[in-house]
PDB file of C-alpha atoms in Angstrom:
ATOM      1  CA  MET T1189      50.411  46.648  -2.225  1.00 39.00           C
ATOM      2  CA  ALA T1190      46.736  47.067  -3.011  1.00 39.00           C
ATOM      3  CA  THR T1191      46.118  43.534  -1.801  1.00 43.00           C
ATOM      4  CA  GLU T1192      47.763  44.273   1.537  1.00 41.00           C
ATOM      5  CA  THR T1193      45.681  47.425   1.998  1.00 40.00           C
ATOM      6  CA  GLU T1194      42.418  45.613   1.210  1.00 40.00           C
ATOM      7  CA  ALA T1195      43.283  42.679   3.432  1.00 41.00           C
ATOM      8  CA  ALA T1196      44.122  45.006   6.322  1.00 42.00           C
ATOM      9  CA  ALA T1197      40.912  47.055   6.050  1.00 40.00           C
ATOM     10  CA  PRO T1198      38.385  46.256   8.797  1.00 42.00           C
ATOM     11  CA  PRO T1199      35.475  44.369   7.167  1.00 43.00           C
ATOM     12  CA  LEU T1200      32.863  46.146   9.311  1.00 40.00           C
ATOM     13  CA  ALA T1201      30.300  46.679   6.556  1.00 42.00           C
ATOM     14  CA  LEU T1202      30.441  43.022   5.567  1.00 47.00           C
ATOM     15  CA  ALA T1203      30.214  41.919   9.176  1.00 50.00           C
ATOM     16  CA  ASP T1204      27.084  44.028   9.706  1.00 53.00           C
ATOM     17  CA  ALA T1205      25.534  42.680   6.501  1.00 62.00           C
ATOM     18  CA  GLU T1206      26.354  39.026   7.239  1.00 70.00           C
ATOM     19  CA  ILE T1207      24.418  37.308  10.024  1.00 79.00           C
ATOM     20  CA  LYS T1208      25.993  33.968  10.833  1.00 81.00           C
ATOM     21  CA  TRP T1209      24.141  30.689  11.360  1.00 86.00           C
ATOM     22  CA  ASP T1210      24.910  30.404  15.087  1.00 85.00           C
ATOM     23  CA  ARG T1211      23.090  33.694  15.781  1.00 85.00           C
ATOM     24  CA  LEU T1212      19.787  32.467  14.327  1.00 89.00           C
ATOM     25  CA  ASP T1213      16.716  30.972  15.956  1.00 90.00           C
ATOM     26  CA  LYS T1214      16.415  28.030  13.544  1.00 90.00           C
ATOM     27  CA  THR T1215      12.674  27.395  14.058  1.00 90.00           C
ATOM     28  CA  ARG T1216      11.772  31.043  13.487  1.00 91.00           C
ATOM     29  CA  PHE T1217      14.152  31.180  10.521  1.00 91.00           C
ATOM     30  CA  HIS T1218      12.452  28.307   8.690  1.00 89.00           C
ATOM     31  CA  ILE T1219       8.872  29.377   9.525  1.00 89.00           C
ATOM     32  CA  ILE T1220       9.374  32.990   8.435  1.00 90.00           C
ATOM     33  CA  GLY T1221      11.334  31.742   5.431  1.00 87.00           C
ATOM     34  CA  ALA T1222       8.509  29.456   4.319  1.00 85.00           C
ATOM     35  CA  ILE T1223       5.992  32.311   4.444  1.00 87.00           C
ATOM     36  CA  LEU T1224       8.095  34.994   2.729  1.00 86.00           C
ATOM     37  CA  PHE T1225       9.649  32.747   0.077  1.00 84.00           C
ATOM     38  CA  THR T1226       6.227  31.370  -0.870  1.00 86.00           C
ATOM     39  CA  ALA T1227       4.979  34.933  -1.370  1.00 86.00           C
ATOM     40  CA  GLN T1228       8.063  35.738  -3.452  1.00 80.00           C
ATOM     41  CA  SER T1229       7.588  32.621  -5.583  1.00 84.00           C
ATOM     42  CA  ALA T1230       3.962  33.587  -6.257  1.00 87.00           C
ATOM     43  CA  LEU T1231       5.053  36.963  -7.644  1.00 85.00           C
ATOM     44  CA  LEU T1232       7.617  35.427 -10.010  1.00 81.00           C
ATOM     45  CA  HIS T1233       5.812  32.221 -11.015  1.00 86.00           C
ATOM     46  CA  PRO T1234       4.174  33.688 -14.176  1.00 88.00           C
ATOM     47  CA  THR T1235       7.630  34.434 -15.641  1.00 83.00           C
ATOM     48  CA  VAL T1236       8.637  30.796 -15.005  1.00 82.00           C
ATOM     49  CA  VAL T1237       5.537  29.539 -16.852  1.00 84.00           C
ATOM     50  CA  VAL T1238       6.215  31.835 -19.831  1.00 84.00           C
ATOM     51  CA  LYS T1239       9.895  30.859 -19.956  1.00 78.00           C
ATOM     52  CA  THR T1240       9.113  27.142 -19.753  1.00 77.00           C
ATOM     53  CA  ARG T1241       6.519  27.285 -22.554  1.00 78.00           C
ATOM     54  CA  MET T1242       8.886  29.205 -24.817  1.00 77.00           C
ATOM     55  CA  GLN T1243      11.608  26.604 -24.267  1.00 71.00           C
ATOM     56  CA  VAL T1244       9.398  23.580 -24.846  1.00 70.00           C
ATOM     57  CA  ALA T1245       6.870  24.401 -27.560  1.00 54.00           C
ATOM     58  CA  HIS T1246       7.399  23.184 -31.141  1.00 55.00           C
ATOM     59  CA  SER T1247       4.518  25.342 -32.323  1.00 50.00           C
ATOM     60  CA  GLY T1248       4.530  29.075 -33.066  1.00 56.00           C
ATOM     61  CA  VAL T1249       4.733  29.786 -29.324  1.00 56.00           C
ATOM     62  CA  SER T1250       8.507  29.213 -29.319  1.00 55.00           C
ATOM     63  CA  GLN T1251       8.897  31.967 -31.929  1.00 62.00           C
ATOM     64  CA  MET T1252       6.848  34.512 -29.975  1.00 69.00           C
ATOM     65  CA  ARG T1253       8.174  37.145 -27.598  1.00 72.00           C
ATOM     66  CA  GLY T1254       7.693  36.668 -23.887  1.00 72.00           C
ATOM     67  CA  LEU T1255       4.967  39.303 -23.579  1.00 79.00           C
ATOM     68  CA  SER T1256       3.051  37.744 -26.484  1.00 82.00           C
ATOM     69  CA  VAL T1257       3.267  34.304 -24.855  1.00 82.00           C
ATOM     70  CA  PHE T1258       2.014  35.815 -21.588  1.00 85.00           C
ATOM     71  CA  ARG T1259      -0.986  37.366 -23.371  1.00 86.00           C
ATOM     72  CA  ASN T1260      -1.645  34.111 -25.219  1.00 83.00           C
ATOM     73  CA  ILE T1261      -1.774  32.175 -21.940  1.00 84.00           C
ATOM     74  CA  LEU T1262      -4.130  34.746 -20.377  1.00 87.00           C
ATOM     75  CA  ARG T1263      -6.405  34.670 -23.431  1.00 87.00           C
ATOM     76  CA  ASN T1264      -6.630  30.857 -23.567  1.00 86.00           C
ATOM     77  CA  ASP T1265      -6.392  29.832 -19.907  1.00 84.00           C
ATOM     78  CA  GLY T1266      -7.013  32.977 -17.884  1.00 88.00           C
ATOM     79  CA  ILE T1267      -5.251  33.752 -14.585  1.00 88.00           C
ATOM     80  CA  PRO T1268      -5.032  30.036 -13.605  1.00 86.00           C
ATOM     81  CA  GLY T1269      -2.938  29.465 -16.726  1.00 85.00           C
ATOM     82  CA  ILE T1270      -0.061  31.692 -15.579  1.00 86.00           C
ATOM     83  CA  PHE T1271      -0.057  29.955 -12.190  1.00 89.00           C
ATOM     84  CA  ARG T1272      -0.033  26.372 -13.467  1.00 83.00           C
ATOM     85  CA  GLY T1273       2.073  24.207 -11.199  1.00 81.00           C
ATOM     86  CA  PHE T1274       2.334  26.853  -8.477  1.00 86.00           C
ATOM     87  CA  GLY T1275       0.446  24.914  -5.794  1.00 82.00           C
ATOM     88  CA  THR T1276       2.629  21.856  -6.303  1.00 82.00           C
ATOM     89  CA  SER T1277       5.758  24.006  -6.382  1.00 81.00           C
ATOM     90  CA  ALA T1278       4.855  26.059  -3.297  1.00 83.00           C
ATOM     91  CA  VAL T1279       3.909  23.117  -1.079  1.00 81.00           C
ATOM     92  CA  GLY T1280       6.555  20.788  -2.437  1.00 81.00           C
ATOM     93  CA  SER T1281       9.366  23.330  -2.071  1.00 82.00           C
ATOM     94  CA  MET T1282       9.032  23.746   1.698  1.00 84.00           C
ATOM     95  CA  PRO T1283      11.004  20.658   2.809  1.00 85.00           C
ATOM     96  CA  GLY T1284      13.559  21.242   0.056  1.00 84.00           C
ATOM     97  CA  ARG T1285      14.003  24.852   1.095  1.00 84.00           C
ATOM     98  CA  VAL T1286      14.785  23.811   4.677  1.00 86.00           C
ATOM     99  CA  LEU T1287      17.386  21.391   3.335  1.00 86.00           C
ATOM    100  CA  CYS T1288      18.858  23.984   0.967  1.00 86.00           C
ATOM    101  CA  LEU T1289      19.058  26.915   3.388  1.00 87.00           C
ATOM    102  CA  THR T1290      20.469  24.819   6.224  1.00 90.00           C
ATOM    103  CA  SER T1291      23.204  23.327   4.050  1.00 90.00           C
ATOM    104  CA  LEU T1292      23.953  26.797   2.590  1.00 90.00           C
ATOM    105  CA  GLU T1293      24.416  28.515   5.943  1.00 89.00           C
ATOM    106  CA  VAL T1294      26.297  25.673   7.625  1.00 91.00           C
ATOM    107  CA  SER T1295      28.751  25.241   4.741  1.00 91.00           C
ATOM    108  CA  LYS T1296      29.238  29.025   4.440  1.00 89.00           C
ATOM    109  CA  ASP T1297      30.104  29.320   8.131  1.00 88.00           C
ATOM    110  CA  MET T1298      32.514  26.400   7.828  1.00 90.00           C
ATOM    111  CA  MET T1299      34.288  27.966   4.839  1.00 90.00           C
ATOM    112  CA  LEU T1300      34.584  31.355   6.538  1.00 85.00           C
ATOM    113  CA  LYS T1301      36.013  29.652   9.605  1.00 87.00           C
ATOM    114  CA  TYR T1302      38.528  27.549   7.633  1.00 87.00           C
ATOM    115  CA  THR T1303      39.758  30.554   5.628  1.00 86.00           C
ATOM    116  CA  GLU T1304      40.213  32.912   8.591  1.00 82.00           C
ATOM    117  CA  GLU T1305      43.968  32.360   8.680  1.00 82.00           C
ATOM    118  CA  VAL T1306      44.414  32.337   4.904  1.00 82.00           C
ATOM    119  CA  ASP T1307      46.233  35.368   3.504  1.00 81.00           C
ATOM    120  CA  MET T1308      43.754  36.701   0.950  1.00 82.00           C
ATOM    121  CA  PRO T1309      41.685  39.869   0.407  1.00 80.00           C
ATOM    122  CA  GLU T1310      38.412  39.947   2.324  1.00 76.00           C
ATOM    123  CA  ALA T1311      36.417  40.182  -0.922  1.00 75.00           C
ATOM    124  CA  THR T1312      38.032  36.990  -2.191  1.00 82.00           C
ATOM    125  CA  ARG T1313      37.477  35.158   1.097  1.00 84.00           C
ATOM    126  CA  VAL T1314      33.775  36.092   1.201  1.00 81.00           C
ATOM    127  CA  GLY T1315      33.341  35.285  -2.493  1.00 85.00           C
ATOM    128  CA  VAL T1316      34.986  31.861  -2.145  1.00 89.00           C
ATOM    129  CA  ALA T1317      32.953  30.996   0.972  1.00 89.00           C
ATOM    130  CA  ASN T1318      29.706  31.994  -0.751  1.00 90.00           C
ATOM    131  CA  ALA T1319      30.618  30.115  -3.934  1.00 91.00           C
ATOM    132  CA  VAL T1320      31.486  26.858  -2.152  1.00 92.00           C
ATOM    133  CA  ALA T1321      28.357  27.096   0.012  1.00 92.00           C
ATOM    134  CA  GLY T1322      26.179  27.746  -3.053  1.00 91.00           C
ATOM    135  CA  MET T1323      27.606  24.742  -4.892  1.00 91.00           C
ATOM    136  CA  LEU T1324      27.282  22.333  -1.954  1.00 91.00           C
ATOM    137  CA  SER T1325      23.741  23.410  -1.068  1.00 90.00           C
ATOM    138  CA  ASN T1326      22.675  22.994  -4.708  1.00 88.00           C
ATOM    139  CA  LEU T1327      24.154  19.489  -4.895  1.00 88.00           C
ATOM    140  CA  VAL T1328      22.284  18.494  -1.734  1.00 87.00           C
ATOM    141  CA  SER T1329      18.976  20.058  -2.799  1.00 86.00           C
ATOM    142  CA  CYS T1330      19.085  18.580  -6.341  1.00 86.00           C
ATOM    143  CA  VAL T1331      18.122  15.199  -4.878  1.00 87.00           C
ATOM    144  CA  TYR T1332      14.838  16.728  -3.733  1.00 87.00           C
ATOM    145  CA  PHE T1333      14.146  19.438  -6.316  1.00 86.00           C
ATOM    146  CA  VAL T1334      14.728  17.580  -9.612  1.00 87.00           C
ATOM    147  CA  PRO T1335      11.613  15.355  -9.255  1.00 88.00           C
ATOM    148  CA  LEU T1336       9.647  18.430  -8.146  1.00 87.00           C
ATOM    149  CA  ASP T1337      10.856  20.304 -11.246  1.00 84.00           C
ATOM    150  CA  VAL T1338       9.812  17.433 -13.509  1.00 85.00           C
ATOM    151  CA  ILE T1339       6.302  17.447 -11.993  1.00 86.00           C
ATOM    152  CA  CYS T1340       5.838  21.243 -11.986  1.00 82.00           C
ATOM    153  CA  GLN T1341       7.178  21.768 -15.497  1.00 80.00           C
ATOM    154  CA  ARG T1342       4.925  19.072 -16.937  1.00 82.00           C
ATOM    155  CA  LEU T1343       1.950  20.829 -15.371  1.00 82.00           C
ATOM    156  CA  MET T1344       3.094  24.171 -16.846  1.00 79.00           C
ATOM    157  CA  VAL T1345       3.211  22.886 -20.438  1.00 74.00           C
ATOM    158  CA  GLN T1346      -0.125  21.057 -20.503  1.00 73.00           C
ATOM    159  CA  GLY T1347      -1.619  20.969 -23.995  1.00 69.00           C
ATOM    160  CA  LEU T1348       1.528  21.792 -25.970  1.00 70.00           C
ATOM    161  CA  PRO T1349       2.670  19.455 -28.794  1.00 68.00           C
ATOM    162  CA  GLY T1350       4.916  16.635 -27.629  1.00 66.00           C
ATOM    163  CA  THR T1351       3.659  16.683 -24.039  1.00 70.00           C
ATOM    164  CA  THR T1352       1.463  14.211 -22.159  1.00 74.00           C
ATOM    165  CA  TYR T1353      -1.728  15.435 -20.516  1.00 78.00           C
ATOM    166  CA  CYS T1354      -1.819  14.866 -16.748  1.00 77.00           C
ATOM    167  CA  ASN T1355      -4.620  15.533 -14.300  1.00 81.00           C
ATOM    168  CA  GLY T1356      -2.640  17.043 -11.411  1.00 81.00           C
ATOM    169  CA  PRO T1357       0.711  16.260  -9.746  1.00 84.00           C
ATOM    170  CA  ILE T1358      -0.234  12.749  -8.580  1.00 86.00           C
ATOM    171  CA  ASP T1359      -1.195  11.834 -12.142  1.00 88.00           C
ATOM    172  CA  VAL T1360       2.152  13.199 -13.377  1.00 86.00           C
ATOM    173  CA  VAL T1361       4.037  10.947 -10.951  1.00 88.00           C
ATOM    174  CA  ARG T1362       1.892   7.924 -11.868  1.00 89.00           C
ATOM    175  CA  LYS T1363       2.322   8.360 -15.622  1.00 86.00           C
ATOM    176  CA  VAL T1364       6.069   9.078 -15.438  1.00 85.00           C
ATOM    177  CA  ILE T1365       6.704   6.009 -13.255  1.00 89.00           C
ATOM    178  CA  LYS T1366       4.489   3.852 -15.485  1.00 86.00           C
ATOM    179  CA  SER T1367       6.324   5.003 -18.609  1.00 82.00           C
ATOM    180  CA  GLU T1368       9.941   5.147 -17.389  1.00 83.00           C
ATOM    181  CA  GLY T1369      10.056   3.814 -13.866  1.00 85.00           C
ATOM    182  CA  PHE T1370      11.177   5.766 -10.810  1.00 85.00           C
ATOM    183  CA  ARG T1371      14.223   7.137 -12.613  1.00 84.00           C
ATOM    184  CA  GLY T1372      11.885   9.046 -14.945  1.00 84.00           C
ATOM    185  CA  LEU T1373      11.330  11.472 -12.066  1.00 87.00           C
ATOM    186  CA  TYR T1374      15.065  12.165 -12.152  1.00 87.00           C
ATOM    187  CA  ARG T1375      15.202  12.872 -15.868  1.00 82.00           C
ATOM    188  CA  GLY T1376      17.823  15.588 -16.280  1.00 77.00           C
ATOM    189  CA  PHE T1377      19.336  15.011 -12.822  1.00 85.00           C
ATOM    190  CA  GLY T1378      22.896  14.591 -14.092  1.00 81.00           C
ATOM    191  CA  LEU T1379      22.665  17.680 -16.286  1.00 75.00           C
ATOM    192  CA  THR T1380      21.135  19.661 -13.430  1.00 77.00           C
ATOM    193  CA  ALA T1381      23.705  18.591 -10.826  1.00 82.00           C
ATOM    194  CA  LEU T1382      26.715  19.037 -13.104  1.00 75.00           C
ATOM    195  CA  THR T1383      25.657  22.434 -14.414  1.00 70.00           C
ATOM    196  CA  GLN T1384      23.408  24.112 -11.859  1.00 77.00           C
ATOM    197  CA  SER T1385      25.812  23.492  -8.981  1.00 83.00           C
ATOM    198  CA  PRO T1386      28.575  25.536 -10.666  1.00 80.00           C
ATOM    199  CA  ALA T1387      25.862  28.059 -11.636  1.00 80.00           C
ATOM    200  CA  SER T1388      24.842  28.305  -7.987  1.00 86.00           C
ATOM    201  CA  ALA T1389      28.491  28.757  -7.045  1.00 89.00           C
ATOM    202  CA  LEU T1390      28.685  31.525  -9.657  1.00 86.00           C
ATOM    203  CA  TRP T1391      25.553  33.237  -8.312  1.00 87.00           C
ATOM    204  CA  TRP T1392      26.557  33.206  -4.658  1.00 89.00           C
ATOM    205  CA  GLY T1393      30.192  33.985  -5.426  1.00 89.00           C
ATOM    206  CA  ALA T1394      29.190  36.937  -7.640  1.00 86.00           C
ATOM    207  CA  TYR T1395      26.779  38.125  -4.954  1.00 88.00           C
ATOM    208  CA  GLY T1396      29.416  38.018  -2.226  1.00 83.00           C
ATOM    209  CA  ALA T1397      32.041  39.734  -4.393  1.00 82.00           C
ATOM    210  CA  ALA T1398      29.613  42.352  -5.770  1.00 85.00           C
ATOM    211  CA  GLN T1399      28.335  43.197  -2.297  1.00 84.00           C
ATOM    212  CA  HIS T1400      31.875  43.666  -1.013  1.00 80.00           C
ATOM    213  CA  MET T1401      32.844  45.864  -3.979  1.00 81.00           C
ATOM    214  CA  ILE T1402      29.752  48.033  -3.511  1.00 86.00           C
ATOM    215  CA  TRP T1403      30.465  48.462   0.204  1.00 80.00           C
ATOM    216  CA  ARG T1404      34.050  49.457  -0.586  1.00 79.00           C
ATOM    217  CA  SER T1405      32.940  51.930  -3.273  1.00 82.00           C
ATOM    218  CA  LEU T1406      30.654  53.543  -0.673  1.00 80.00           C
ATOM    219  CA  GLY T1407      33.590  53.924   1.711  1.00 75.00           C
ATOM    220  CA  TYR T1408      32.693  51.242   4.235  1.00 71.00           C
ATOM    221  CA  GLY T1409      35.450  49.112   5.728  1.00 60.00           C
ATOM    222  CA  ASP T1410      37.905  51.949   6.362  1.00 48.00           C
ATOM    223  CA  ASP T1411      36.155  53.500   9.373  1.00 54.00           C
ATOM    224  CA  MET T1412      33.883  52.573  12.287  1.00 52.00           C
ATOM    225  CA  GLU T1413      30.655  53.809  10.685  1.00 65.00           C
ATOM    226  CA  LYS T1414      27.896  51.204  10.334  1.00 69.00           C
ATOM    227  CA  PRO T1415      25.508  51.045   7.342  1.00 73.00           C
ATOM    228  CA  SER T1416      21.844  51.920   7.830  1.00 77.00           C
ATOM    229  CA  GLN T1417      19.048  49.427   7.168  1.00 80.00           C
ATOM    230  CA  SER T1418      18.085  51.171   3.919  1.00 84.00           C
ATOM    231  CA  GLU T1419      21.704  51.088   2.733  1.00 84.00           C
ATOM    232  CA  MET T1420      21.961  47.379   3.526  1.00 85.00           C
ATOM    233  CA  ILE T1421      18.796  46.609   1.551  1.00 87.00           C
ATOM    234  CA  THR T1422      19.928  48.729  -1.418  1.00 89.00           C
ATOM    235  CA  VAL T1423      23.407  47.192  -1.543  1.00 88.00           C
ATOM    236  CA  GLN T1424      22.136  43.620  -1.151  1.00 88.00           C
ATOM    237  CA  ALA T1425      19.443  44.144  -3.814  1.00 89.00           C
ATOM    238  CA  SER T1426      21.977  45.592  -6.249  1.00 89.00           C
ATOM    239  CA  ALA T1427      24.419  42.746  -5.656  1.00 89.00           C
ATOM    240  CA  GLY T1428      21.602  40.220  -6.128  1.00 87.00           C
ATOM    241  CA  MET T1429      20.613  41.802  -9.450  1.00 85.00           C
ATOM    242  CA  VAL T1430      24.208  41.671 -10.706  1.00 83.00           C
ATOM    243  CA  ALA T1431      24.527  38.027  -9.673  1.00 86.00           C
ATOM    244  CA  GLY T1432      21.212  37.101 -11.315  1.00 82.00           C
ATOM    245  CA  ALA T1433      22.122  38.818 -14.586  1.00 79.00           C
ATOM    246  CA  CYS T1434      25.532  37.093 -14.769  1.00 79.00           C
ATOM    247  CA  SER T1435      23.985  33.711 -14.042  1.00 79.00           C
ATOM    248  CA  THR T1436      21.267  34.093 -16.705  1.00 81.00           C
ATOM    249  CA  VAL T1437      23.659  34.799 -19.562  1.00 80.00           C
ATOM    250  CA  ILE T1438      25.765  31.732 -18.773  1.00 79.00           C
ATOM    251  CA  THR T1439      23.096  29.201 -17.796  1.00 80.00           C
ATOM    252  CA  THR T1440      20.148  29.830 -20.179  1.00 81.00           C
ATOM    253  CA  PRO T1441      21.325  27.309 -22.852  1.00 84.00           C
ATOM    254  CA  ILE T1442      21.694  24.639 -20.158  1.00 81.00           C
ATOM    255  CA  ASP T1443      18.281  25.476 -18.717  1.00 80.00           C
ATOM    256  CA  THR T1444      16.666  25.205 -22.168  1.00 82.00           C
ATOM    257  CA  VAL T1445      18.115  21.720 -22.742  1.00 83.00           C
ATOM    258  CA  LYS T1446      17.159  20.621 -19.225  1.00 78.00           C
ATOM    259  CA  THR T1447      13.586  21.897 -19.539  1.00 76.00           C
ATOM    260  CA  ARG T1448      13.010  20.127 -22.873  1.00 77.00           C
ATOM    261  CA  LEU T1449      14.581  16.946 -21.565  1.00 76.00           C
ATOM    262  CA  GLN T1450      12.285  16.925 -18.529  1.00 71.00           C
ATOM    263  CA  THR T1451       9.044  17.702 -20.368  1.00 71.00           C
ATOM    264  CA  MET T1452       9.117  16.378 -23.948  1.00 65.00           C
ATOM    265  CA  ASP T1453       8.155  12.803 -24.820  1.00 61.00           C
ATOM    266  CA  ASN T1454       8.342  12.618 -28.632  1.00 57.00           C
ATOM    267  CA  PHE T1455      12.040  11.778 -29.040  1.00 53.00           C
ATOM    268  CA  GLY T1456      11.446   8.740 -31.211  1.00 54.00           C
ATOM    269  CA  VAL T1457      13.110   5.451 -30.281  1.00 52.00           C
ATOM    270  CA  GLY T1458      14.640   4.974 -26.852  1.00 60.00           C
ATOM    271  CA  ARG T1459      14.769   6.985 -23.673  1.00 67.00           C
ATOM    272  CA  PRO T1460      15.277  10.754 -23.972  1.00 69.00           C
ATOM    273  CA  SER T1461      18.870  11.906 -23.441  1.00 75.00           C
ATOM    274  CA  VAL T1462      20.870  15.111 -23.322  1.00 77.00           C
ATOM    275  CA  MET T1463      22.426  14.497 -26.745  1.00 82.00           C
ATOM    276  CA  LYS T1464      19.055  13.708 -28.378  1.00 79.00           C
ATOM    277  CA  THR T1465      17.655  16.932 -26.926  1.00 81.00           C
ATOM    278  CA  ILE T1466      20.603  19.027 -28.137  1.00 84.00           C
ATOM    279  CA  LYS T1467      20.514  17.508 -31.638  1.00 83.00           C
ATOM    280  CA  ALA T1468      16.745  18.033 -31.931  1.00 81.00           C
ATOM    281  CA  LEU T1469      17.061  21.640 -30.776  1.00 81.00           C
ATOM    282  CA  LEU T1470      19.942  22.389 -33.166  1.00 84.00           C
ATOM    283  CA  LYS T1471      18.090  20.802 -36.090  1.00 83.00           C
ATOM    284  CA  ALA T1472      14.857  22.651 -35.432  1.00 79.00           C
ATOM    285  CA  GLU T1473      16.092  26.096 -34.420  1.00 79.00           C
ATOM    286  CA  GLY T1474      19.883  26.324 -34.650  1.00 81.00           C
ATOM    287  CA  TRP T1475      22.066  27.872 -31.967  1.00 80.00           C
ATOM    288  CA  ARG T1476      19.522  30.622 -31.298  1.00 79.00           C
ATOM    289  CA  GLY T1477      17.189  27.943 -29.983  1.00 79.00           C
ATOM    290  CA  PHE T1478      19.362  27.538 -26.898  1.00 80.00           C
ATOM    291  CA  TYR T1479      18.389  31.062 -25.858  1.00 80.00           C
ATOM    292  CA  ARG T1480      14.643  30.550 -26.246  1.00 77.00           C
ATOM    293  CA  GLY T1481      12.968  32.162 -23.249  1.00 75.00           C
ATOM    294  CA  PHE T1482      16.026  34.299 -22.495  1.00 79.00           C
ATOM    295  CA  GLY T1483      13.971  37.472 -21.964  1.00 78.00           C
ATOM    296  CA  PRO T1484      11.563  36.015 -19.378  1.00 75.00           C
ATOM    297  CA  ARG T1485      14.407  34.097 -17.731  1.00 77.00           C
ATOM    298  CA  PHE T1486      16.594  37.214 -17.557  1.00 79.00           C
ATOM    299  CA  LEU T1487      13.675  39.087 -15.994  1.00 78.00           C
ATOM    300  CA  ASN T1488      12.942  36.195 -13.665  1.00 73.00           C
ATOM    301  CA  MET T1489      16.549  35.708 -12.546  1.00 77.00           C
ATOM    302  CA  SER T1490      17.216  39.436 -12.103  1.00 79.00           C
ATOM    303  CA  LEU T1491      14.004  39.933 -10.131  1.00 77.00           C
ATOM    304  CA  TYR T1492      14.613  36.652  -8.322  1.00 74.00           C
ATOM    305  CA  GLY T1493      18.168  37.635  -7.450  1.00 77.00           C
ATOM    306  CA  THR T1494      17.005  40.965  -6.083  1.00 84.00           C
ATOM    307  CA  THR T1495      13.887  39.849  -4.223  1.00 81.00           C
ATOM    308  CA  MET T1496      15.362  36.547  -3.036  1.00 82.00           C
ATOM    309  CA  ILE T1497      18.433  38.029  -1.400  1.00 87.00           C
ATOM    310  CA  VAL T1498      16.532  40.959   0.132  1.00 87.00           C
ATOM    311  CA  THR T1499      13.935  38.502   1.453  1.00 86.00           C
ATOM    312  CA  TYR T1500      16.618  36.103   2.629  1.00 87.00           C
ATOM    313  CA  GLU T1501      18.605  38.754   4.487  1.00 86.00           C
ATOM    314  CA  LEU T1502      15.353  40.103   6.008  1.00 86.00           C
ATOM    315  CA  ILE T1503      14.464  36.600   7.219  1.00 88.00           C
ATOM    316  CA  LYS T1504      17.872  36.332   8.883  1.00 88.00           C
ATOM    317  CA  ARG T1505      17.501  39.700  10.589  1.00 84.00           C
ATOM    318  CA  LEU T1506      14.028  38.746  11.854  1.00 87.00           C
ATOM    319  CA  SER T1507      15.344  35.408  13.105  1.00 89.00           C
ATOM    320  CA  ILE T1508      18.240  36.612  15.254  1.00 85.00           C
ATOM    321  CA  ARG T1509      18.183  34.768  18.565  1.00 83.00           C
ATOM    322  CA  GLN T1510      17.245  37.056  21.446  1.00 75.00           C
ATOM    323  CA  ASN T1511      19.664  36.711  24.348  1.00 65.00           C
TER     324      ASN T1511
END
């Protein structure tokens, strides 16, 4: 009975909050997106550097709290230290972001279209469409972003035990290819694709479901009233924070293994592998080691979830095609 009532309720709040791909000026969308997402990445990059160092280091750094690691980086390397790898990440992410956002929006629209006639609650339909779109866009973008991650993370951990010193991104590429061949740039690709794609599905699915539940709790969907701009921003930010928090708890162990696999070189005989990384981590730190860097990552993902979705929805509103 409750399902029938929810399915019959007009999804006006969700329709106002969701701007579909065919309404966007694609050129404006990608240009504005490049500018705003680069600014957002700059604000959050220090938390990524702290998280990465905590996950990789064999020294006392891995036992320190996130704030202590942050202070240690500032003391030893200054402001440039907390922005290591940012230039490479910012410039290198632009083509990948176009690929990711395009595949996300196109696949989301397709899923919403294909499920129009399916008898399910609106919250479920939106959640499923977002989840499938998140998974597909992550699979597509992994091909581009995994090598970029390998390069950026190696720049972030310069000077730590077990890492190789590189003089800039080009030197990283040269040394990785010389040591392991081209496939060295895709170290951790399988782990990333098999785990981060479901994680992306979880994030976008949780965001879609949380947003719908918040709208319903505020009374939208049962009348003709439209939400204000401030309400839309507040609801979308809250849903993004919930999605980011859920994703962090589930994916931090995977991220720790992936980060070590992509950056560490002292694995002994043979090429590094997922199992070697897990065994080394368990031996050195036990199960708690899988949650190294949880604090900075939780902060990063929660802030990222909030700022990313607010920025993303703002970009879409600014990019609506003028008829």
